[in-house]
mmCIF file of C-alpha atoms in Angstrom:
data_model
loop_
_atom_site.group_PDB
_atom_site.id
_atom_site.type_symbol
_atom_site.label_atom_id
_atom_site.label_comp_id
_atom_site.label_asym_id
_atom_site.label_seq_id
_atom_site.Cartn_x
_atom_site.Cartn_y
_atom_site.Cartn_z
ATOM 1 C CA MET A 204 18.800 28.065 3.025
ATOM 2 C CA ILE A 205 22.560 27.725 2.436
ATOM 3 C CA THR A 206 24.960 28.183 5.333
ATOM 4 C CA ASP A 207 27.988 30.495 5.151
ATOM 5 C CA ARG A 208 30.099 27.437 4.337
ATOM 6 C CA GLY A 209 27.876 26.541 1.402
ATOM 7 C CA ARG A 210 26.313 23.528 3.043
ATOM 8 C CA ARG A 211 22.702 22.492 2.614
ATOM 9 C CA THR A 212 20.666 22.220 5.777
ATOM 10 C CA ARG A 213 19.504 18.680 6.607
ATOM 11 C CA GLN A 214 15.876 19.737 6.131
ATOM 12 C CA GLU A 215 16.664 21.010 2.606
ATOM 13 C CA ALA A 216 18.447 17.771 1.778
ATOM 14 C CA TRP A 217 15.284 15.765 2.400
ATOM 15 C CA GLN A 218 13.681 14.078 -0.543
ATOM 16 C CA ARG A 219 9.931 13.485 -0.258
ATOM 17 C CA ALA A 220 7.986 10.800 -2.085
ATOM 18 C CA VAL A 221 4.666 9.027 -2.206
ATOM 19 C CA LEU A 222 5.321 5.300 -2.510
ATOM 20 C CA LEU A 223 2.792 2.829 -3.859
ATOM 21 C CA THR A 224 2.606 -0.508 -2.057
ATOM 22 C CA ASP A 225 2.039 -3.827 -3.791
ATOM 23 C CA ASP A 226 -1.643 -3.648 -2.841
ATOM 24 C CA GLY A 227 -1.995 -0.080 -4.158
ATOM 25 C CA VAL A 228 -1.871 2.056 -0.985
ATOM 26 C CA PRO A 229 -0.047 5.427 -1.231
ATOM 27 C CA ILE A 230 2.538 5.853 1.543
ATOM 28 C CA GLU A 231 4.200 9.166 2.427
ATOM 29 C CA ALA A 232 7.963 8.853 2.862
ATOM 30 C CA ALA A 233 11.066 10.980 3.335
ATOM 31 C CA TYR A 234 14.739 10.362 2.627
ATOM 32 C CA GLU A 235 17.515 12.068 4.583
ATOM 33 C CA PRO A 236 21.013 11.592 3.115
ATOM 34 C CA PHE A 237 23.983 10.909 5.344
ATOM 35 C CA GLY A 238 26.567 13.614 5.985
ATOM 36 C CA PRO A 239 26.458 17.428 6.135
ATOM 37 C CA LEU A 240 27.447 17.904 2.473
ATOM 38 C CA ALA A 241 24.997 15.368 1.080
ATOM 39 C CA ALA A 242 22.485 16.382 -1.561
ATOM 40 C CA PRO A 243 19.345 14.436 -2.443
ATOM 41 C CA PRO A 244 19.978 11.979 -5.288
ATOM 42 C CA ALA A 245 17.846 12.047 -8.385
ATOM 43 C CA ALA A 246 15.542 9.056 -8.593
ATOM 44 C CA PRO A 247 13.549 8.573 -11.805
ATOM 45 C CA PRO A 248 10.059 7.092 -11.414
ATOM 46 C CA ALA A 249 11.177 3.608 -12.360
ATOM 47 C CA GLY A 250 14.421 4.005 -10.413
ATOM 48 C CA PRO A 251 17.802 2.407 -11.093
ATOM 49 C CA SER A 252 18.209 -1.270 -10.388
ATOM 50 C CA PRO A 253 19.157 -2.180 -6.812
ATOM 51 C CA SER A 254 22.631 -3.157 -8.022
ATOM 52 C CA ALA A 255 23.307 0.194 -9.725
ATOM 53 C CA PRO A 256 23.779 2.992 -7.147
ATOM 54 C CA ALA A 257 22.745 6.523 -8.045
ATOM 55 C CA ALA A 258 25.563 9.055 -8.356
ATOM 56 C CA GLY A 259 26.824 10.360 -5.019
ATOM 57 C CA VAL A 260 25.060 7.721 -2.898
ATOM 58 C CA SER A 261 27.109 5.323 -0.810
ATOM 59 C CA GLY A 262 26.962 3.530 2.487
ATOM 60 C CA PRO A 263 23.999 1.851 4.139
ATOM 61 C CA ALA A 264 20.517 3.242 4.730
ATOM 62 C CA ILE A 265 18.274 2.702 7.743
ATOM 63 C CA VAL A 266 14.530 2.419 7.162
ATOM 64 C CA VAL A 267 12.562 3.323 10.304
ATOM 65 C CA ALA A 268 9.154 1.797 11.102
ATOM 66 C CA HIS A 269 7.215 3.748 13.737
ATOM 67 C CA GLY A 270 4.837 2.462 16.392
ATOM 68 C CA PHE A 271 1.037 2.433 16.397
ATOM 69 C CA THR A 272 -0.396 6.008 16.180
ATOM 70 C CA GLY A 273 3.013 7.348 15.119
ATOM 71 C CA ALA A 274 3.756 9.074 11.811
ATOM 72 C CA LEU A 275 6.561 10.540 9.752
ATOM 73 C CA GLU A 276 6.155 14.040 11.245
ATOM 74 C CA ARG A 277 5.712 13.042 14.905
ATOM 75 C CA PRO A 278 8.423 14.505 17.189
ATOM 76 C CA ALA A 279 9.454 11.131 18.645
ATOM 77 C CA LEU A 280 10.090 9.660 15.208
ATOM 78 C CA ARG A 281 11.940 12.752 14.031
ATOM 79 C CA ARG A 282 14.163 12.606 17.121
ATOM 80 C CA ALA A 283 14.859 8.907 16.505
ATOM 81 C CA ALA A 284 15.599 9.565 12.827
ATOM 82 C CA ALA A 285 18.029 12.358 13.740
ATOM 83 C CA ALA A 286 19.943 10.045 16.083
ATOM 84 C CA LEU A 287 20.048 7.193 13.576
ATOM 85 C CA GLY A 288 21.066 9.688 10.899
ATOM 86 C CA GLY A 289 24.385 10.156 12.661
ATOM 87 C CA HIS A 290 25.401 6.784 11.204
ATOM 88 C CA ALA A 291 23.589 6.372 7.887
ATOM 89 C CA ALA A 292 21.060 7.765 5.457
ATOM 90 C CA VAL A 293 17.543 7.419 6.854
ATOM 91 C CA VAL A 294 14.169 6.663 5.263
ATOM 92 C CA THR A 295 11.106 7.417 7.370
ATOM 93 C CA PHE A 296 7.493 6.891 6.352
ATOM 94 C CA SER A 297 3.964 6.788 7.737
ATOM 95 C CA PHE A 298 2.265 3.411 7.854
ATOM 96 C CA ARG A 299 -1.112 3.105 6.115
ATOM 97 C CA GLY A 300 -3.850 4.832 8.086
ATOM 98 C CA HIS A 301 -1.278 7.098 9.761
ATOM 99 C CA GLY A 302 -0.246 10.649 8.905
ATOM 100 C CA ARG A 303 -0.730 11.544 5.243
ATOM 101 C CA SER A 304 -0.555 7.950 4.012
ATOM 102 C CA GLY A 305 -3.647 6.418 2.492
ATOM 103 C CA GLY A 306 -5.635 3.385 3.540
ATOM 104 C CA ARG A 307 -6.448 2.172 7.025
ATOM 105 C CA SER A 308 -4.242 0.595 9.652
ATOM 106 C CA THR A 309 -4.354 -3.190 9.890
ATOM 107 C CA VAL A 310 -2.232 -2.984 13.064
ATOM 108 C CA GLY A 311 0.754 -4.932 11.774
ATOM 109 C CA ASP A 312 -0.670 -7.129 9.005
ATOM 110 C CA ARG A 313 -0.491 -5.407 5.600
ATOM 111 C CA GLU A 314 1.971 -2.883 7.023
ATOM 112 C CA VAL A 315 4.623 -5.363 5.882
ATOM 113 C CA LEU A 316 3.883 -4.129 2.350
ATOM 114 C CA ASP A 317 4.454 -0.513 3.480
ATOM 115 C CA LEU A 318 7.883 -1.380 4.876
ATOM 116 C CA ALA A 319 8.745 -3.346 1.735
ATOM 117 C CA ALA A 320 7.935 -0.288 -0.402
ATOM 118 C CA ALA A 321 10.191 1.898 1.769
ATOM 119 C CA VAL A 322 13.088 -0.582 1.599
ATOM 120 C CA ARG A 323 12.649 -0.895 -2.155
ATOM 121 C CA TRP A 324 12.783 2.927 -2.449
ATOM 122 C CA ALA A 325 16.039 3.068 -0.452
ATOM 123 C CA ARG A 326 17.587 0.612 -2.882
ATOM 124 C CA ARG A 327 16.297 2.549 -5.900
ATOM 125 C CA LEU A 328 18.007 5.620 -4.446
ATOM 126 C CA GLY A 329 21.248 3.692 -4.707
ATOM 127 C CA HIS A 330 21.858 2.064 -1.327
ATOM 128 C CA ARG A 331 23.175 -1.460 -1.732
ATOM 129 C CA ARG A 332 22.783 -2.256 1.969
ATOM 130 C CA VAL A 333 19.628 -1.488 3.949
ATOM 131 C CA ALA A 334 18.792 -2.097 7.611
ATOM 132 C CA THR A 335 15.312 -1.897 9.115
ATOM 133 C CA VAL A 336 14.596 -0.551 12.620
ATOM 134 C CA GLY A 337 11.060 -0.862 13.987
ATOM 135 C CA PHE A 338 9.415 0.242 17.218
ATOM 136 C CA SER A 339 6.521 -1.578 18.938
ATOM 137 C CA MET A 340 4.012 -2.337 16.133
ATOM 138 C CA GLY A 341 6.766 -1.341 13.718
ATOM 139 C CA GLY A 342 9.026 -3.857 15.450
ATOM 140 C CA SER A 343 6.552 -6.655 14.780
ATOM 141 C CA VAL A 344 6.400 -5.507 11.155
ATOM 142 C CA VAL A 345 10.202 -5.536 10.916
ATOM 143 C CA LEU A 346 10.264 -9.125 12.209
ATOM 144 C CA ARG A 347 7.638 -10.362 9.774
ATOM 145 C CA HIS A 348 9.136 -8.407 6.877
ATOM 146 C CA ALA A 349 12.600 -9.902 7.528
ATOM 147 C CA ALA A 350 11.076 -13.397 7.530
ATOM 148 C CA LEU A 351 8.872 -12.924 4.472
ATOM 149 C CA TYR A 352 11.276 -10.965 2.264
ATOM 150 C CA GLY A 353 14.670 -12.146 3.492
ATOM 151 C CA ALA A 354 16.912 -15.147 3.186
ATOM 152 C CA GLY A 355 14.357 -17.285 5.022
ATOM 153 C CA THR A 356 11.550 -16.485 2.577
ATOM 154 C CA GLU A 357 11.453 -19.910 0.950
ATOM 155 C CA ALA A 358 11.198 -21.653 4.319
ATOM 156 C CA GLY A 359 8.555 -19.177 5.361
ATOM 157 C CA ALA A 360 6.545 -19.780 2.221
ATOM 158 C CA GLY A 361 6.635 -23.491 2.905
ATOM 159 C CA ALA A 362 5.200 -22.815 6.369
ATOM 160 C CA GLY A 363 2.348 -20.725 5.010
ATOM 161 C CA ALA A 364 4.082 -17.439 5.855
ATOM 162 C CA LEU A 365 3.339 -15.704 2.576
ATOM 163 C CA GLU A 366 0.199 -14.065 3.924
ATOM 164 C CA ALA A 367 2.099 -10.887 2.998
ATOM 165 C CA LYS A 368 0.167 -10.944 -0.295
ATOM 166 C CA GLY A 369 3.269 -10.563 -2.432
ATOM 167 C CA GLY A 370 4.672 -12.882 -5.085
ATOM 168 C CA ALA A 371 8.362 -13.594 -5.688
ATOM 169 C CA GLY A 372 8.662 -10.770 -8.206
ATOM 170 C CA GLU A 373 7.141 -8.276 -5.778
ATOM 171 C CA ARG A 374 9.662 -9.321 -3.105
ATOM 172 C CA GLU A 375 12.616 -8.447 -5.336
ATOM 173 C CA GLY A 376 14.677 -5.567 -3.950
ATOM 174 C CA ALA A 377 12.574 -5.325 -0.785
ATOM 175 C CA HIS A 378 14.695 -7.493 1.532
ATOM 176 C CA THR A 379 16.580 -6.183 4.538
ATOM 177 C CA ASP A 380 20.245 -6.813 5.320
ATOM 178 C CA ALA A 381 19.823 -6.393 9.086
ATOM 179 C CA ALA A 382 16.730 -6.100 11.283
ATOM 180 C CA VAL A 383 16.199 -4.387 14.644
ATOM 181 C CA ALA A 384 12.957 -4.848 16.603
ATOM 182 C CA VAL A 385 12.538 -2.465 19.545
ATOM 183 C CA SER A 386 9.750 -3.002 22.130
ATOM 184 C CA ALA A 387 8.061 -5.537 19.847
ATOM 185 C CA PRO A 388 5.366 -8.009 20.899
ATOM 186 C CA ALA A 389 6.048 -11.716 20.516
ATOM 187 C CA ARG A 390 2.437 -12.738 20.025
ATOM 188 C CA TRP A 391 -0.897 -11.263 19.026
ATOM 189 C CA TYR A 392 -3.901 -10.403 21.216
ATOM 190 C CA TYR A 393 -1.838 -9.740 24.336
ATOM 191 C CA ARG A 394 -3.969 -7.959 26.958
ATOM 192 C CA GLY A 395 -1.915 -8.559 30.092
ATOM 193 C CA THR A 396 -1.179 -4.885 30.811
ATOM 194 C CA ALA A 397 -3.497 -1.896 31.189
ATOM 195 C CA PRO A 398 -1.936 -0.006 28.235
ATOM 196 C CA MET A 399 -2.524 -2.998 25.957
ATOM 197 C CA ARG A 400 -6.125 -3.312 27.110
ATOM 198 C CA ARG A 401 -6.601 0.326 26.079
ATOM 199 C CA VAL A 402 -4.992 -0.388 22.701
ATOM 200 C CA HIS A 403 -7.358 -3.307 22.107
ATOM 201 C CA TRP A 404 -10.335 -1.113 23.021
ATOM 202 C CA ALA A 405 -9.167 1.461 20.453
ATOM 203 C CA ILE A 406 -8.794 -1.212 17.768
ATOM 204 C CA THR A 407 -11.822 -3.430 18.317
ATOM 205 C CA ARG A 408 -14.606 -1.081 19.470
ATOM 206 C CA PRO A 409 -16.385 1.441 17.219
ATOM 207 C CA ALA A 410 -16.013 4.132 19.879
ATOM 208 C CA GLY A 411 -12.330 3.318 20.188
ATOM 209 C CA ARG A 412 -11.780 3.575 16.444
ATOM 210 C CA LEU A 413 -13.558 6.929 16.482
ATOM 211 C CA VAL A 414 -11.254 8.179 19.233
ATOM 212 C CA SER A 415 -8.254 6.862 17.287
ATOM 213 C CA ARG A 416 -9.350 8.606 14.107
ATOM 214 C CA TYR A 417 -10.025 12.045 15.551
ATOM 215 C CA GLY A 418 -7.948 12.039 18.725
ATOM 216 C CA LEU A 419 -4.877 10.118 17.574
ATOM 217 C CA ARG A 420 -5.166 10.739 13.813
ATOM 218 C CA THR A 421 -5.004 7.006 13.147
ATOM 219 C CA ARG A 422 -7.570 5.377 10.847
ATOM 220 C CA ILE A 423 -8.133 1.705 11.713
ATOM 221 C CA ASP A 424 -9.606 -0.950 9.442
ATOM 222 C CA ALA A 425 -12.729 -2.317 11.155
ATOM 223 C CA ARG A 426 -12.687 -5.609 9.251
ATOM 224 C CA GLY A 427 -10.019 -7.311 11.342
ATOM 225 C CA TRP A 428 -7.546 -9.930 10.144
ATOM 226 C CA ASP A 429 -8.495 -12.556 7.567
ATOM 227 C CA PRO A 430 -6.413 -14.652 7.646
ATOM 228 C CA GLU A 431 -4.474 -14.001 10.834
ATOM 229 C CA PRO A 432 -0.913 -12.889 9.996
ATOM 230 C CA LEU A 433 2.155 -14.826 11.009
ATOM 231 C CA PRO A 434 2.893 -14.035 14.697
ATOM 232 C CA PRO A 435 6.257 -12.362 15.379
ATOM 233 C CA VAL A 436 7.486 -15.326 17.437
ATOM 234 C CA ALA A 437 6.765 -17.621 14.469
ATOM 235 C CA ALA A 438 8.533 -15.211 12.108
ATOM 236 C CA ALA A 439 11.691 -15.025 14.249
ATOM 237 C CA PRO A 440 13.178 -18.430 13.290
ATOM 238 C CA LEU A 441 12.666 -17.664 9.576
ATOM 239 C CA ILE A 442 14.868 -14.547 9.640
ATOM 240 C CA ALA A 443 18.296 -16.240 9.758
ATOM 241 C CA PRO A 444 20.882 -15.776 8.393
ATOM 242 C CA THR A 445 19.880 -12.079 8.320
ATOM 243 C CA PRO A 446 21.313 -10.451 11.486
ATOM 244 C CA LEU A 447 18.588 -9.689 14.044
ATOM 245 C CA LEU A 448 18.720 -7.452 17.115
ATOM 246 C CA ILE A 449 15.902 -7.530 19.696
ATOM 247 C CA VAL A 450 15.826 -4.536 22.065
ATOM 248 C CA HIS A 451 13.468 -4.256 25.035
ATOM 249 C CA GLY A 452 13.248 -2.218 28.210
ATOM 250 C CA ASP A 453 12.861 -3.677 31.667
ATOM 251 C CA ARG A 454 10.323 -0.921 32.363
ATOM 252 C CA ASP A 455 8.184 -1.430 29.266
ATOM 253 C CA PRO A 456 4.574 -0.760 30.367
ATOM 254 C CA TYR A 457 3.078 -2.539 27.338
ATOM 255 C CA PHE A 458 4.960 -5.839 26.917
ATOM 256 C CA PRO A 459 6.775 -7.633 29.778
ATOM 257 C CA LEU A 460 10.131 -9.309 29.341
ATOM 258 C CA ASP A 461 8.741 -12.687 28.321
ATOM 259 C CA HIS A 462 8.026 -11.137 24.893
ATOM 260 C CA PRO A 463 11.638 -10.327 23.905
ATOM 261 C CA ARG A 464 12.907 -13.488 25.539
ATOM 262 C CA SER A 465 10.416 -15.583 23.573
ATOM 263 C CA LEU A 466 11.520 -13.892 20.365
ATOM 264 C CA ALA A 467 15.197 -14.485 21.118
ATOM 265 C CA GLU A 468 14.608 -18.131 22.051
ATOM 266 C CA ALA A 469 12.720 -18.722 18.810
ATOM 267 C CA ALA A 470 15.335 -17.029 16.607
ATOM 268 C CA ASP A 471 18.606 -18.515 15.374
ATOM 269 C CA PRO A 472 21.195 -17.836 18.120
ATOM 270 C CA SER A 473 24.023 -17.598 15.604
ATOM 271 C CA SER A 474 22.541 -14.444 14.021
ATOM 272 C CA THR A 475 20.477 -12.952 16.863
ATOM 273 C CA GLU A 476 21.273 -10.622 19.759
ATOM 274 C CA LEU A 477 19.038 -9.630 22.678
ATOM 275 C CA TRP A 478 19.502 -6.378 24.582
ATOM 276 C CA ILE A 479 17.485 -5.939 27.783
ATOM 277 C CA GLU A 480 17.864 -2.233 28.569
ATOM 278 C CA PRO A 481 17.705 -1.161 32.240
ATOM 279 C CA GLY A 482 15.315 1.733 32.831
ATOM 280 C CA PHE A 483 14.061 1.819 29.225
ATOM 281 C CA GLY A 484 10.309 2.159 28.705
ATOM 282 C CA HIS A 485 8.538 1.682 25.394
ATOM 283 C CA ALA A 486 9.427 2.341 21.755
ATOM 284 C CA GLU A 487 10.563 5.578 20.106
ATOM 285 C CA ASN A 488 8.938 7.792 22.711
ATOM 286 C CA ALA A 489 11.219 6.452 25.448
ATOM 287 C CA ALA A 490 14.413 5.697 23.477
ATOM 288 C CA ASP A 491 17.187 8.111 24.400
ATOM 289 C CA ALA A 492 20.004 9.302 22.161
ATOM 290 C CA GLU A 493 22.545 6.885 23.649
ATOM 291 C CA LEU A 494 20.391 3.824 22.960
ATOM 292 C CA LEU A 495 19.515 4.999 19.451
ATOM 293 C CA ASP A 496 23.205 5.625 18.758
ATOM 294 C CA ARG A 497 24.071 2.047 19.794
ATOM 295 C CA ILE A 498 21.225 0.661 17.687
ATOM 296 C CA ALA A 499 22.408 2.618 14.642
ATOM 297 C CA ALA A 500 25.987 1.473 15.133
ATOM 298 C CA TRP A 501 24.856 -2.164 15.339
ATOM 299 C CA ALA A 502 22.590 -1.864 12.305
ATOM 300 C CA THR A 503 25.149 -0.210 10.053
ATOM 301 C CA SER A 504 27.958 -2.577 11.092
ATOM 302 C CA ARG A 505 25.781 -5.619 10.326
ATOM 303 C CA ALA A 506 24.321 -4.208 7.100
#
């Protein structure tokens, strides 16, 4: 549909794609250009190099990583993407095992490869600067991705952090220029709240995985982690000098405030900010337009 002023609707300006991760999992993704007159850029299969923008593409892009049981089409993610889209082009995608993406969820482990594929796609579309914004599980993925693919990659590799299953060539073009982790855990296996005990039941028990598959449309890998991925709190100090923003609500029912504070204490203070948001609950479902607007402004100014 074209409006009476000849403008494309935002929905029409979307560009859809199926991205292939470094371990061969197909990931559904969508690109929403910035601005009311924007049209979707042409991206050949191989894509231009990250240093050669496609015609008509400028400014930063924000790649959004949803929480556990989320997906590209879920209303909460679409609302978050719309708010972030007031500042930049936006790439959304469904993690493996979620939505129409292939594979099974590893609950934050190999999802780093999904985010890397989405960031790489944003750069192939022509964006020189890319920020990542992740919620809950997606926040932990954003932290580990920034450590494994960013400026701290070499230090991380020396510390055994390259459990991301990607070599140096596969990391090319997949780094982030600024990272935002919203409602993210600091450590694995946390069961200190009732919501997290329910999440662990859904992940670790056959009945829980069945409920997740048919009730929540989330397919979970039953094999568990081998080896255990780098914990977010161990990834945090490897992110510098990439700018990092940690956002957490004082009413988060999943992770208490020691999680964001641990992350901030572990990270480099010269490149890290911590926002404790009064009255904010958990992840994209609870984030209001004002908070998302501030997050987008921070991300685009840093990236």
